[in-house]
XYZ file of N, CA, C and O in Angstrom:
228
model
N 17.097 -19.791 -1.494
C 15.970 -19.054 -1.019
C 14.365 -19.769 0.071
O 14.563 -20.770 -0.091
N 14.123 -18.627 0.114
C 13.232 -19.474 1.972
C 11.554 -19.536 1.197
O 11.656 -18.634 0.169
N 10.773 -20.405 1.534
C 9.524 -20.329 1.191
C 8.860 -19.988 1.751
O 7.338 -20.505 2.098
N 9.097 -20.018 3.872
C 8.761 -18.888 4.233
C 7.971 -18.159 4.207
O 7.659 -17.511 3.243
N 6.856 -18.428 4.687
C 5.836 -16.983 4.862
C 5.988 -15.453 6.268
O 5.065 -16.646 7.202
N 6.402 -14.831 5.921
C 6.223 -14.207 6.957
C 5.353 -13.289 6.986
O 3.830 -13.049 6.757
N 4.719 -13.389 8.315
C 3.655 -12.464 9.064
C 3.355 -11.447 9.646
O 1.981 -11.053 10.111
N 4.483 -11.165 10.028
C 4.776 -9.854 10.783
C 4.736 -8.500 10.262
O 5.896 -8.973 9.381
N 4.520 -7.365 10.109
C 4.787 -6.550 9.460
C 6.309 -6.439 9.103
O 7.204 -6.367 7.987
N 7.392 -6.232 11.008
C 8.266 -6.610 10.465
C 8.948 -7.672 10.322
O 9.906 -7.212 9.007
N 8.815 -8.263 9.825
C 9.619 -9.991 8.994
C 9.086 -9.882 7.413
O 10.551 -9.776 7.183
N 7.815 -9.738 7.161
C 7.346 -8.744 6.242
C 8.434 -7.973 4.947
O 9.450 -8.414 4.045
N 9.439 -6.719 6.184
C 9.870 -5.689 5.609
C 10.484 -6.277 5.686
O 11.283 -6.549 4.556
N 11.422 -6.768 7.208
C 12.903 -7.503 6.345
C 13.077 -8.905 5.380
O 14.391 -8.565 4.724
N 12.489 -9.293 4.874
C 12.034 -10.301 4.372
C 12.278 -9.358 2.831
O 13.032 -10.284 1.237
N 11.543 -8.462 2.503
C 11.506 -7.516 1.297
C 13.050 -7.315 0.880
O 12.914 -7.311 -0.062
N 13.715 -6.699 1.469
C 14.760 -5.758 1.702
C 16.006 -6.843 1.857
O 16.603 -7.054 0.983
N 15.416 -8.268 2.335
C 16.918 -9.458 2.173
C 16.451 -9.519 0.285
O 17.370 -9.784 0.221
N 15.495 -9.771 -0.193
C 15.330 -10.377 -1.233
C 15.935 -9.392 -1.832
O 17.042 -9.478 -3.028
N 15.835 -7.694 -1.745
C 16.170 -6.847 -2.696
C 17.596 -6.620 -2.316
O 17.903 -6.560 -3.680
N 18.366 -7.351 -1.049
C 19.798 -6.842 -1.319
C 20.049 -8.185 -2.282
O 21.615 -7.711 -3.260
N 19.439 -9.217 -2.505
C 19.558 -10.302 -3.612
C 19.827 -9.789 -5.055
O 20.849 -10.479 -5.791
N 19.712 -9.250 -5.002
C 20.010 -8.855 -6.444
C 18.658 -9.363 -7.256
O 18.904 -9.119 -9.085
N 17.337 -10.152 -7.852
C 16.747 -10.891 -8.524
C 15.122 -10.372 -7.984
O 14.560 -10.353 -7.404
N 15.247 -9.217 -9.387
C 13.838 -8.927 -9.762
C 12.766 -10.220 -9.043
O 11.892 -9.571 -9.015
N 13.238 -10.699 -10.255
C 11.571 -12.841 -9.395
C 11.578 -12.815 -8.374
O 10.260 -13.043 -8.254
N 12.661 -13.142 -8.263
C 12.311 -13.560 -6.593
C 11.492 -12.237 -5.474
O 10.915 -12.537 -4.616
N 12.324 -11.228 -5.930
C 11.461 -9.813 -5.055
C 10.528 -9.670 -6.085
O 8.669 -9.720 -4.744
N 9.624 -10.128 -6.753
C 8.109 -10.291 -7.316
C 7.108 -10.749 -6.871
O 6.122 -10.276 -7.085
N 7.491 -12.155 -6.245
C 6.662 -12.841 -5.676
C 6.378 -12.425 -4.067
O 5.459 -13.499 -3.853
N 6.778 -11.152 -4.264
C 6.229 -11.101 -2.179
C 4.877 -10.024 -2.866
O 4.267 -9.927 -2.187
N 4.988 -9.894 -4.112
C 3.593 -8.460 -4.491
C 2.916 -10.054 -5.156
O 2.346 -10.634 -5.378
N 1.149 -9.547 -4.576
C -0.066 -10.335 -4.661
C 0.013 -9.798 -6.478
O -0.062 -8.760 -6.284
N -0.225 -10.337 -7.271
C -1.101 -10.384 -8.090
C -2.275 -9.350 -8.144
O -2.590 -8.249 -8.949
N -3.141 -9.972 -7.732
C -4.319 -8.145 -7.151
C -4.474 -8.184 -5.914
O -4.451 -8.984 -4.597
N -5.105 -6.991 -5.507
C -5.753 -7.213 -4.077
C -6.787 -5.975 -3.631
O -7.206 -4.629 -4.783
N -7.354 -5.543 -2.509
C -7.989 -5.328 -2.246
C -7.211 -3.898 -1.227
O -6.911 -4.349 -0.340
N -7.781 -2.741 -1.462
C -7.504 -1.756 -0.995
C -8.683 -1.153 0.013
O -9.786 -0.472 -0.529
N -8.168 -1.423 1.088
C -9.675 -0.451 2.128
C -9.184 0.769 3.408
O -7.749 0.209 4.037
N -9.824 1.322 2.782
C -9.381 2.310 4.354
C -10.087 3.163 5.200
O -11.308 2.435 5.190
N -9.774 3.002 6.559
C -10.170 3.014 7.959
C -10.839 4.416 7.830
O -11.820 4.496 9.235
N -10.073 5.556 7.259
C -10.424 6.587 7.390
C -11.723 7.346 6.637
O -12.015 6.690 5.106
N -12.950 7.334 7.570
C -14.171 8.083 6.505
C -13.995 9.412 6.121
O -13.755 10.539 6.793
N -13.739 10.161 4.924
C -13.809 10.786 4.534
C -14.968 11.873 3.577
O -15.653 11.119 2.519
N -15.946 12.928 4.227
C -16.721 13.460 3.604
C -15.871 14.280 2.506
O -14.998 14.309 1.830
N -17.009 14.108 1.439
C -17.043 14.262 -0.126
C -16.905 15.420 0.178
O -17.126 16.262 0.415
N -15.782 16.260 -0.983
C -15.754 18.258 -0.864
C -16.988 18.766 -1.316
O -17.438 17.989 -1.363
N -16.766 20.275 -0.910
C -18.105 21.002 -0.531
C -18.077 21.651 -1.044
O -17.407 22.951 -1.447
N -18.949 22.502 -1.568
C -18.866 23.667 -2.494
C -18.516 24.989 -1.447
O -19.246 24.503 -1.059
N -18.343 25.830 -2.365
C -18.162 26.840 -1.494
C -19.786 27.140 -1.417
O -20.517 27.797 -2.004
N -19.913 28.083 -0.029
C -20.936 29.215 -0.289
C -21.048 30.229 -0.801
O -20.722 31.256 -1.067
N -22.606 29.819 -1.489
C -23.171 30.845 -2.469
C -23.367 32.453 -1.848
O -23.715 32.563 -0.961
N -22.493 33.382 -2.833
C -23.346 34.287 -2.106
C -24.081 35.930 -3.079
O -23.671 35.544 -4.308
N -24.688 36.284 -2.273
C -25.886 37.383 -3.400
C -24.755 38.762 -3.629
O -23.928 38.963 -3.351
N -25.456 38.885 -5.033
C -24.239 40.111 -5.702
C -24.832 41.599 -5.126
O -26.054 41.487 -4.622
N -23.948 41.745 -4.798
C -24.307 43.907 -3.746
C -23.947 43.173 -2.230
O -24.379 44.111 -2.340
N -24.751 42.403 -1.248
C -25.116 42.417 0.161
C -23.347 42.121 0.775
O -22.060 41.691 0.343
């Protein structure tokens, strides 16, 4: 079991798959942060109500 911290996406995924292959849940869990902040770069406008229509028009 290595203590090296992978720094690229590919290295992280390879390390995760290697740990999954070993089948030790606690060793797999070491890769997950206890707490994380999620940031989305997409700007999503709030939902809009449908336009109002006057009856009989």
